[in-house]
Short mmCIF file of N, CA, C and O in Angstrom, two decimals:
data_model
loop_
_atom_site.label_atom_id
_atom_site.label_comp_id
_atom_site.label_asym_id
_atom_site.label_seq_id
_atom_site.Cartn_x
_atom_site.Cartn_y
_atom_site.Cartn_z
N UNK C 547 62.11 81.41 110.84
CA UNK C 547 62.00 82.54 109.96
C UNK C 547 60.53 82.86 109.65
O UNK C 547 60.25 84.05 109.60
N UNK C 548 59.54 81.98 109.45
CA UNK C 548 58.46 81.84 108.97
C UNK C 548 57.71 82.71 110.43
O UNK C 548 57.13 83.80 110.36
N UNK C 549 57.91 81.87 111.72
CA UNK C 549 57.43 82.71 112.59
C UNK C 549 57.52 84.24 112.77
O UNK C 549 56.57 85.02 112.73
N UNK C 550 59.20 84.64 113.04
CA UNK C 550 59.53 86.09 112.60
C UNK C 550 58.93 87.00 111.80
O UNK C 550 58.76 88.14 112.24
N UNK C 551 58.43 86.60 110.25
CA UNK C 551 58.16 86.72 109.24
C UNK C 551 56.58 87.71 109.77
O UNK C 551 56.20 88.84 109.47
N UNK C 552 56.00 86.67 110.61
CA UNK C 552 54.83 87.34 111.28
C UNK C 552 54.47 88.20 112.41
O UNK C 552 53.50 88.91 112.67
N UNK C 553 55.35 87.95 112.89
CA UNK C 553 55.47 89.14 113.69
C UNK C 553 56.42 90.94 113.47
O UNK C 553 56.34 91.90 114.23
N UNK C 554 57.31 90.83 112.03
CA UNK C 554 57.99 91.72 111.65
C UNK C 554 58.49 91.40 110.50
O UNK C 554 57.98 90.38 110.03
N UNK C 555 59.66 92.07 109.58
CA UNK C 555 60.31 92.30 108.61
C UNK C 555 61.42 91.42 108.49
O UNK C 555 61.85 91.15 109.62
N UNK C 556 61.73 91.14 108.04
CA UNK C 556 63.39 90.34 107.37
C UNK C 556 63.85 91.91 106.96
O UNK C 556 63.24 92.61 106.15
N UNK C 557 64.93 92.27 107.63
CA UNK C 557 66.12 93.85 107.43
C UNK C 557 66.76 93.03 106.82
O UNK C 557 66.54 92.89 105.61
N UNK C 558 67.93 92.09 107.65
CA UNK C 558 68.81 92.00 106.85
C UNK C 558 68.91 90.03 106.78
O UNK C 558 67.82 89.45 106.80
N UNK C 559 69.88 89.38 106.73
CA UNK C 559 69.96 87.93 106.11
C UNK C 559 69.76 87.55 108.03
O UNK C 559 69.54 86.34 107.95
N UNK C 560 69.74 87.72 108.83
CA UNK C 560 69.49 87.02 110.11
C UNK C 560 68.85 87.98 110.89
O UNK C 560 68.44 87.74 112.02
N UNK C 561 68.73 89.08 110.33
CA UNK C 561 68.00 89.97 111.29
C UNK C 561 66.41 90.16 111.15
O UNK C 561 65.79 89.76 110.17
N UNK C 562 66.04 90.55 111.81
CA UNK C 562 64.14 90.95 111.53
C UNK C 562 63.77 91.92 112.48
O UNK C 562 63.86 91.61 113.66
N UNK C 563 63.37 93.03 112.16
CA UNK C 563 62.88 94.34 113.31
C UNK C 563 61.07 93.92 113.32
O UNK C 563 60.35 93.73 112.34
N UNK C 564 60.78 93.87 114.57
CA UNK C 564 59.76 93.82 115.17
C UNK C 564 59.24 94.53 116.25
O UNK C 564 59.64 94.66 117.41
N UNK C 565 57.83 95.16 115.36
CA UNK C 565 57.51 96.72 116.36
C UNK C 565 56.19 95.86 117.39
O UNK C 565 55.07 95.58 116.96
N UNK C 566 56.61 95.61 118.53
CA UNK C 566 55.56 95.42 119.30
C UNK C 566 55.39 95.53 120.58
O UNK C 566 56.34 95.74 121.34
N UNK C 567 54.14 95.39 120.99
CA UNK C 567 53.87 96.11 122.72
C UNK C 567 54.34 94.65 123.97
O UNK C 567 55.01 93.65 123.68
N UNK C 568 53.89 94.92 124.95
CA UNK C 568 54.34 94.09 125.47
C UNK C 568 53.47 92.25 125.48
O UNK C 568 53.91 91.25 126.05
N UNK C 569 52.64 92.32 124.95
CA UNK C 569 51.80 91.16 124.90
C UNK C 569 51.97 90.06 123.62
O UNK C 569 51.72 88.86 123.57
N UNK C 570 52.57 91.09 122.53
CA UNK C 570 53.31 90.98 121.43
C UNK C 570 54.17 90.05 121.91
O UNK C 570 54.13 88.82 121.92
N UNK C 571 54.99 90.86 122.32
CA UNK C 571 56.55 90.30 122.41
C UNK C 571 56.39 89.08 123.54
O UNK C 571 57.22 88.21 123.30
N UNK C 572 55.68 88.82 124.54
CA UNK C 572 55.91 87.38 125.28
C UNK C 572 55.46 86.39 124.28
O UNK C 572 56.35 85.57 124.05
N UNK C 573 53.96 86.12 123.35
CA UNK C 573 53.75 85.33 122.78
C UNK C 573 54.69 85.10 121.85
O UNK C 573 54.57 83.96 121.40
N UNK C 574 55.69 85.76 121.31
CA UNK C 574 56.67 86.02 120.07
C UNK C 574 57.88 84.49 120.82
O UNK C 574 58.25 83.41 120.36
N UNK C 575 58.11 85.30 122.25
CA UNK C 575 59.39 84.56 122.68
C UNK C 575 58.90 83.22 123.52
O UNK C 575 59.82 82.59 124.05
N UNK C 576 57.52 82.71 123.72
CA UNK C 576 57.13 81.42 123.80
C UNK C 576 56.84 80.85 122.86
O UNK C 576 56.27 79.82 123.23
N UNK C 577 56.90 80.91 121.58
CA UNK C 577 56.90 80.55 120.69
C UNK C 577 58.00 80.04 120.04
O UNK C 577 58.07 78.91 119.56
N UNK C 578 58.92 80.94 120.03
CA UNK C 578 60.15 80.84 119.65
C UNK C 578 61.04 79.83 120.58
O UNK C 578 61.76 79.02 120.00
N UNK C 579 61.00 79.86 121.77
CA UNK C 579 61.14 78.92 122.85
C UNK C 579 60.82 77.89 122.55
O UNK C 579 61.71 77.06 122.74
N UNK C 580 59.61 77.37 122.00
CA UNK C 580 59.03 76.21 121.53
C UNK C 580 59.56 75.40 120.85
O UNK C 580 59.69 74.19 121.04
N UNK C 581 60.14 76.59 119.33
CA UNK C 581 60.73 76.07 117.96
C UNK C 581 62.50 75.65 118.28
O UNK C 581 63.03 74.58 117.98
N UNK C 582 62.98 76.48 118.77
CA UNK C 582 64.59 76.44 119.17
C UNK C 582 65.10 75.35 119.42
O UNK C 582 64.14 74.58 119.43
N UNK C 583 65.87 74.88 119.59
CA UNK C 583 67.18 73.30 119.65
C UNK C 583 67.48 74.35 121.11
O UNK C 583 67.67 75.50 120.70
N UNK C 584 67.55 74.29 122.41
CA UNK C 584 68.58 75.43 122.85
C UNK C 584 69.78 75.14 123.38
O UNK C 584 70.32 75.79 124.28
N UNK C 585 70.52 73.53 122.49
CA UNK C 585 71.85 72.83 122.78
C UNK C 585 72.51 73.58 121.58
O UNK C 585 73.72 73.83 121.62
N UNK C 586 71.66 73.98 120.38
CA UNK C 586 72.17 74.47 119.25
C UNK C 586 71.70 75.90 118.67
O UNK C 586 72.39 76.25 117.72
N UNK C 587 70.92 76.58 118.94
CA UNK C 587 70.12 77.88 117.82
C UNK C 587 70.61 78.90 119.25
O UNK C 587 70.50 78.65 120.45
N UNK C 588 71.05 79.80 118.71
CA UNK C 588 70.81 81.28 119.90
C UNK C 588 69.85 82.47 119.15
O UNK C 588 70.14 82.87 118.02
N UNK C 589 68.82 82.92 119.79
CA UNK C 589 68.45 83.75 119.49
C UNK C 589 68.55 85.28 120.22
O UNK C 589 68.19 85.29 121.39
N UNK C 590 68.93 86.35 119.74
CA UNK C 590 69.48 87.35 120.62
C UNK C 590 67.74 88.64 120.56
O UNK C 590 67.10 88.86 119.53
N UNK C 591 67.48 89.09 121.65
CA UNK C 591 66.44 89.93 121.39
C UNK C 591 66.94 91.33 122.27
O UNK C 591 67.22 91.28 123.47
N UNK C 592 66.99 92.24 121.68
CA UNK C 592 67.50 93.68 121.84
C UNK C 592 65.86 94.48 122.01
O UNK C 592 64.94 94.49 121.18
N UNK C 593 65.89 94.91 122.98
CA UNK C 593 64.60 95.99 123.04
C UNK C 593 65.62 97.46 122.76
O UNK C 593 66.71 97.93 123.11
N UNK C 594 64.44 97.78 121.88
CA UNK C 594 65.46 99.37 121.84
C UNK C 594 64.46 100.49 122.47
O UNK C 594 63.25 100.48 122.30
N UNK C 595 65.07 101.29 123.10
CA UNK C 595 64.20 102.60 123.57
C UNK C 595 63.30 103.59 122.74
O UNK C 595 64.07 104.53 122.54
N UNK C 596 62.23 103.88 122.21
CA UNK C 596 61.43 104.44 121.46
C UNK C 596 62.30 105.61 121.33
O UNK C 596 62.28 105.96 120.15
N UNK C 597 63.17 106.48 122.13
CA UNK C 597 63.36 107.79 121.86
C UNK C 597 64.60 107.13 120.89
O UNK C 597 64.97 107.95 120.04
N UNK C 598 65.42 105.68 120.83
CA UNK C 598 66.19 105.48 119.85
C UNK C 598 65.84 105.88 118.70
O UNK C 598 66.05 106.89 118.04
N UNK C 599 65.05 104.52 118.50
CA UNK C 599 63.98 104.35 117.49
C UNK C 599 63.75 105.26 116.35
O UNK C 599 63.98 105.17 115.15
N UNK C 600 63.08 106.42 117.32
CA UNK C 600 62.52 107.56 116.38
C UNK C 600 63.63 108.47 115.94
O UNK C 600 63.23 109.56 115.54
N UNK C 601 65.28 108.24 115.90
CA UNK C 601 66.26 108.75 115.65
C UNK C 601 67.10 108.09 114.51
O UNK C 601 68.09 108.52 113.92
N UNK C 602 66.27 106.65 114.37
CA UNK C 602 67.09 105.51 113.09
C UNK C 602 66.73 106.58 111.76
O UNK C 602 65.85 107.43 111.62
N UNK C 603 68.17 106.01 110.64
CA UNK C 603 68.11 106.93 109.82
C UNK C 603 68.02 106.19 109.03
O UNK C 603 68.49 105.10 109.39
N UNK C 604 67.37 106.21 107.44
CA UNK C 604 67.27 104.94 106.51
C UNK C 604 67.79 105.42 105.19
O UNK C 604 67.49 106.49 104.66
N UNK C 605 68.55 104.56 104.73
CA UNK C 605 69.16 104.81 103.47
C UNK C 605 68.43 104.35 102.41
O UNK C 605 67.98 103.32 102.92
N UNK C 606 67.83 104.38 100.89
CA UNK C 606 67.66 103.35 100.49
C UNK C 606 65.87 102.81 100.55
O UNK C 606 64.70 103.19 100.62
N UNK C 607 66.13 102.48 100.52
CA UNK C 607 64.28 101.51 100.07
C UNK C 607 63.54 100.90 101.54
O UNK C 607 64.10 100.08 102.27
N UNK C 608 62.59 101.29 101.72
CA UNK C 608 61.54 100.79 103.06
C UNK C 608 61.25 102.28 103.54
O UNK C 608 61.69 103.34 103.08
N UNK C 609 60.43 102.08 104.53
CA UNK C 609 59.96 103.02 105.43
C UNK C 609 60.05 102.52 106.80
O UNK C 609 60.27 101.34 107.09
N UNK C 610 59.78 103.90 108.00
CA UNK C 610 59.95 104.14 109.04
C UNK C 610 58.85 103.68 109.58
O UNK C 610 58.12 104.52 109.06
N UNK C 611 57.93 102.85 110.37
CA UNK C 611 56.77 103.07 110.66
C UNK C 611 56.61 104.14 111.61
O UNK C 611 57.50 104.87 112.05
N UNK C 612 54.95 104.17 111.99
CA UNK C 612 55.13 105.08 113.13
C UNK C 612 54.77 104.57 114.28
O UNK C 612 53.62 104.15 114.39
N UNK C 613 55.63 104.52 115.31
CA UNK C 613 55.73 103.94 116.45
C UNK C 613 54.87 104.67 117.93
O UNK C 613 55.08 105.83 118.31
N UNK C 614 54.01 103.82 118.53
CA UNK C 614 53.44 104.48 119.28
C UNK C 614 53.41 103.28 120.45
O UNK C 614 52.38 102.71 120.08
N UNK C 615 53.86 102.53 121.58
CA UNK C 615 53.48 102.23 122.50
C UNK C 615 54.16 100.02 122.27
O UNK C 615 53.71 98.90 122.47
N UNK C 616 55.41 100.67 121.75
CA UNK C 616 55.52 99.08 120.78
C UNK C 616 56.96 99.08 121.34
O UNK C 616 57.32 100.22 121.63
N UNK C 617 57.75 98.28 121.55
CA UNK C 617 59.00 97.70 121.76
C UNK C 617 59.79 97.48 120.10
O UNK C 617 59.05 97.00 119.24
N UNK C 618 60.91 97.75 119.78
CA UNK C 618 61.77 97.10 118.72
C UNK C 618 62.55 96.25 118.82
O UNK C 618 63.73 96.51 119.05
N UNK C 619 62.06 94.94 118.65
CA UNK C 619 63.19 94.07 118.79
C UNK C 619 63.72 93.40 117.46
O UNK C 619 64.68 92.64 117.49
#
C-alpha cells in the first residue's frame, strides 16, 4: 500500500489509480514484484486507453487530473 501510495491515489479500499508513462509503470511493477508472496497476493493491473480516461465521470469529492502521455492503471 505504502508503495502504491507513491506512485498514485487510494480510490477505493483495494484500489489505487495511477497516472503514469511508460518508465513509471515498469519501475512500479518491479517493485511490486519484489514485495509480493506470488504463492499468495494477486495483483491485477488494467491499462486504460487515454480516450477512456478523459470520459470518467466523478461524483462527489476529488478531481480529474490532466492527463497527457501517462497510462491509468
Amino acid at each position: 500500500m505504502k508503495l502504491l501510495k507513491g506512485f498514485g491515489f487510494h480510490a477505493q479500499k483495494s484500489v489505487f489509480e495511477c497516472y503514469l508513462d511508460e518508465n513509471q509503470l515498469g519501475r512500479l511493477l518491479q517493485q511490486l514484484e519484489r514485495l509480493i508472496d506470488p504463492d499468495m497476493d494477486s495483483i491485477r493491473v488494467y491499462p486504460l486507453p487515454l480516450e477512456g480516461v478523459s470520459r470518467v465521470r466523478l461524483l462527489g469529492r476529488g478531481e480529474l487530473p490532466e492527463l497527457q502521455g501517462v497510462q491509468v492503471v
